[in-house]
Amino acid sequence: MKALVLEQNEGKTLASVQDISSDRLPAGEVTVDIDWSSLNYKDALAITGKGKIIREFPMVPGIDFAGTVSHSEDDRFTPGQSVVLTGWGVGENHWGGLAEQARVKADWLVPLPDGLDTRKAMILGTAGFTAMLCVLALEDGGVNPQSGEVVVTGASGGVGSTAVALLSALGYNVVAISGRESNHTYLTELGAKRILSRDEYSDNTRPLEKQLWAGAIDTVGDRMLAKVLAQMNYNSTVAACGLAGGYTLPTTVMPFILRNVRLQGVDSVMTPLHRRLTAWERLAGILPERFYQQAATEITLDRAAETAAALIGNKVTGRTLVKIR
């Protein structure tokens, strides 16, 4: 089978497409013939070696994939069944989706719900799954379309752009924050009502500012998240899922204790199965068909490494699909 293999030489990460035996796949109850994978920010960090994602080499990256079961030792899955996988350390410490086959634990797989094929599942992928978890967190916090404007940071990225589309499809009034003016038309087509410049959110902020947002989905962290927190309405919710801008949070307790703001962390790696099933069922029924035509760029496996470098350089918009078969 063909696979993108990461190896390390003198501290440098080297990525190459290789023909390897499927006998080298790690242990697991289910073997999947992969149709599609994708490139996420974490994949890009792993492939380029810019982040300490991979600790054991060789490694096949790819934190998500969709395909069909070819062999199963678990009664829950049968050959020919369409499945999707996100998270669980796959592509980090267990060989992942940038290959023609994967062997994984049955507990890590989700059967594809009606309304999604493997290509659509990977247009969504980890990014779409994370965005849906963020929307669920807002709903759990009592934020609904009548509550007021909802802001999405890092809106041009995979999570952010899917969050804009999901919220818009659900009837929310969405405001997008993006650092790239060239993406304004793209974000408007996804459903953003207004677009703000990232520059407005890059400086230091006061502990409390004018109340603007009923809810927020933040993919950036650091000063961006601090600024958003200072602008939240009373009794609002922020779903935080990313740290592309940094892992610190230079804020105070004032938004939380004076405005009753809820900051909900969202993790997509270890999400329990029941929550995964809910998220994927919701994803299958919300997004319009045009989303799948707007939000993805398609590449082949041999272009994964160069595209990963572009993603790190903030030169990629939306989702990047990797066609495996």
Short mmCIF file of C-alpha atoms in Angstrom, two decimals, residues 32 34 36-40 42-43 61-67 77 82-98 102 104-113 116-133 159 162 266-281 283 319 321:
data_model
loop_
_atom_site.label_atom_id
_atom_site.label_comp_id
_atom_site.label_asym_id
_atom_site.label_seq_id
_atom_site.Cartn_x
_atom_site.Cartn_y
_atom_site.Cartn_z
CA VAL A 32 -10.20 0.11 6.73
CA ILE A 34 -9.21 4.57 3.10
CA TRP A 36 -10.25 10.13 1.78
CA SER A 37 -8.18 11.82 4.44
CA SER A 38 -7.47 15.49 5.05
CA LEU A 39 -4.86 17.96 6.22
CA ASN A 40 -5.43 19.60 9.57
CA LYS A 42 -1.97 19.27 13.67
CA ASP A 43 -1.10 17.19 10.59
CA PRO A 61 0.33 10.94 9.88
CA GLY A 62 -3.30 11.83 9.30
CA ILE A 63 -5.56 12.45 12.29
CA ASP A 64 -8.73 11.59 10.40
CA PHE A 65 -9.95 9.42 7.54
CA ALA A 66 -13.06 7.95 5.96
CA GLY A 67 -13.36 4.69 4.05
CA PHE A 77 -18.54 -3.50 11.90
CA SER A 82 -18.58 3.09 5.51
CA VAL A 83 -16.86 4.55 8.57
CA VAL A 84 -15.15 7.71 9.74
CA LEU A 85 -12.41 8.24 12.31
CA THR A 86 -11.21 11.37 14.06
CA GLY A 87 -8.93 11.73 17.05
CA TRP A 88 -7.82 9.08 19.58
CA GLY A 89 -4.15 9.86 18.88
CA VAL A 90 -4.34 8.37 15.38
CA GLY A 91 -1.72 10.03 13.20
CA GLU A 92 0.23 10.96 16.33
CA ASN A 93 1.08 7.75 18.18
CA HIS A 94 -0.87 5.26 16.03
CA TRP A 95 -0.50 5.09 12.23
CA GLY A 96 -3.07 7.35 10.64
CA GLY A 97 -5.10 8.24 7.60
CA LEU A 98 -2.58 9.41 5.00
CA ALA A 102 -5.41 1.75 8.41
CA VAL A 104 -7.48 0.68 14.34
CA LYS A 105 -9.47 -0.15 17.43
CA ALA A 106 -13.17 -0.65 16.78
CA ASP A 107 -14.05 1.79 19.58
CA TRP A 108 -12.43 4.60 17.57
CA LEU A 109 -14.70 4.25 14.54
CA VAL A 110 -18.08 5.86 13.85
CA PRO A 111 -20.46 4.42 11.24
CA LEU A 112 -21.26 7.04 8.63
CA PRO A 113 -24.81 8.36 9.17
CA LEU A 116 -22.90 11.48 4.26
CA ASP A 117 -20.54 9.64 1.94
CA THR A 118 -16.83 9.25 2.62
CA ARG A 119 -15.88 12.37 0.65
CA LYS A 120 -18.36 14.59 2.48
CA ALA A 121 -17.25 13.07 5.76
CA MET A 122 -13.70 14.23 5.10
CA ILE A 123 -14.73 17.67 3.89
CA LEU A 124 -16.02 17.86 7.45
CA GLY A 125 -13.34 15.72 9.10
CA THR A 126 -11.79 16.69 12.42
CA ALA A 127 -12.46 20.36 11.68
CA GLY A 128 -16.17 19.87 11.04
CA PHE A 129 -16.51 17.49 13.97
CA THR A 130 -14.82 20.02 16.27
CA ALA A 131 -17.00 22.84 14.94
CA MET A 132 -20.10 20.78 15.66
CA LEU A 133 -18.91 20.07 19.19
CA VAL A 159 -12.85 24.72 12.09
CA THR A 162 -17.31 25.11 9.14
CA VAL A 266 -13.88 21.70 23.55
CA ASP A 267 -11.70 18.63 22.96
CA SER A 268 -12.28 16.50 19.87
CA VAL A 269 -9.57 13.87 20.44
CA MET A 270 -11.01 11.89 23.35
CA THR A 271 -14.70 12.72 22.90
CA PRO A 272 -16.87 9.83 24.18
CA LEU A 273 -18.69 7.72 21.59
CA HIS A 274 -22.21 8.90 22.48
CA ARG A 275 -21.19 12.52 21.91
CA ARG A 276 -19.48 11.58 18.64
CA LEU A 277 -22.61 9.86 17.36
CA THR A 278 -24.71 12.92 18.24
CA ALA A 279 -22.28 15.28 16.52
CA TRP A 280 -22.06 13.25 13.31
CA GLU A 281 -25.84 12.78 13.12
CA LEU A 283 -23.62 17.26 10.87
CA ARG A 319 -10.50 22.36 4.23
CA LEU A 321 -9.06 16.94 1.14
#
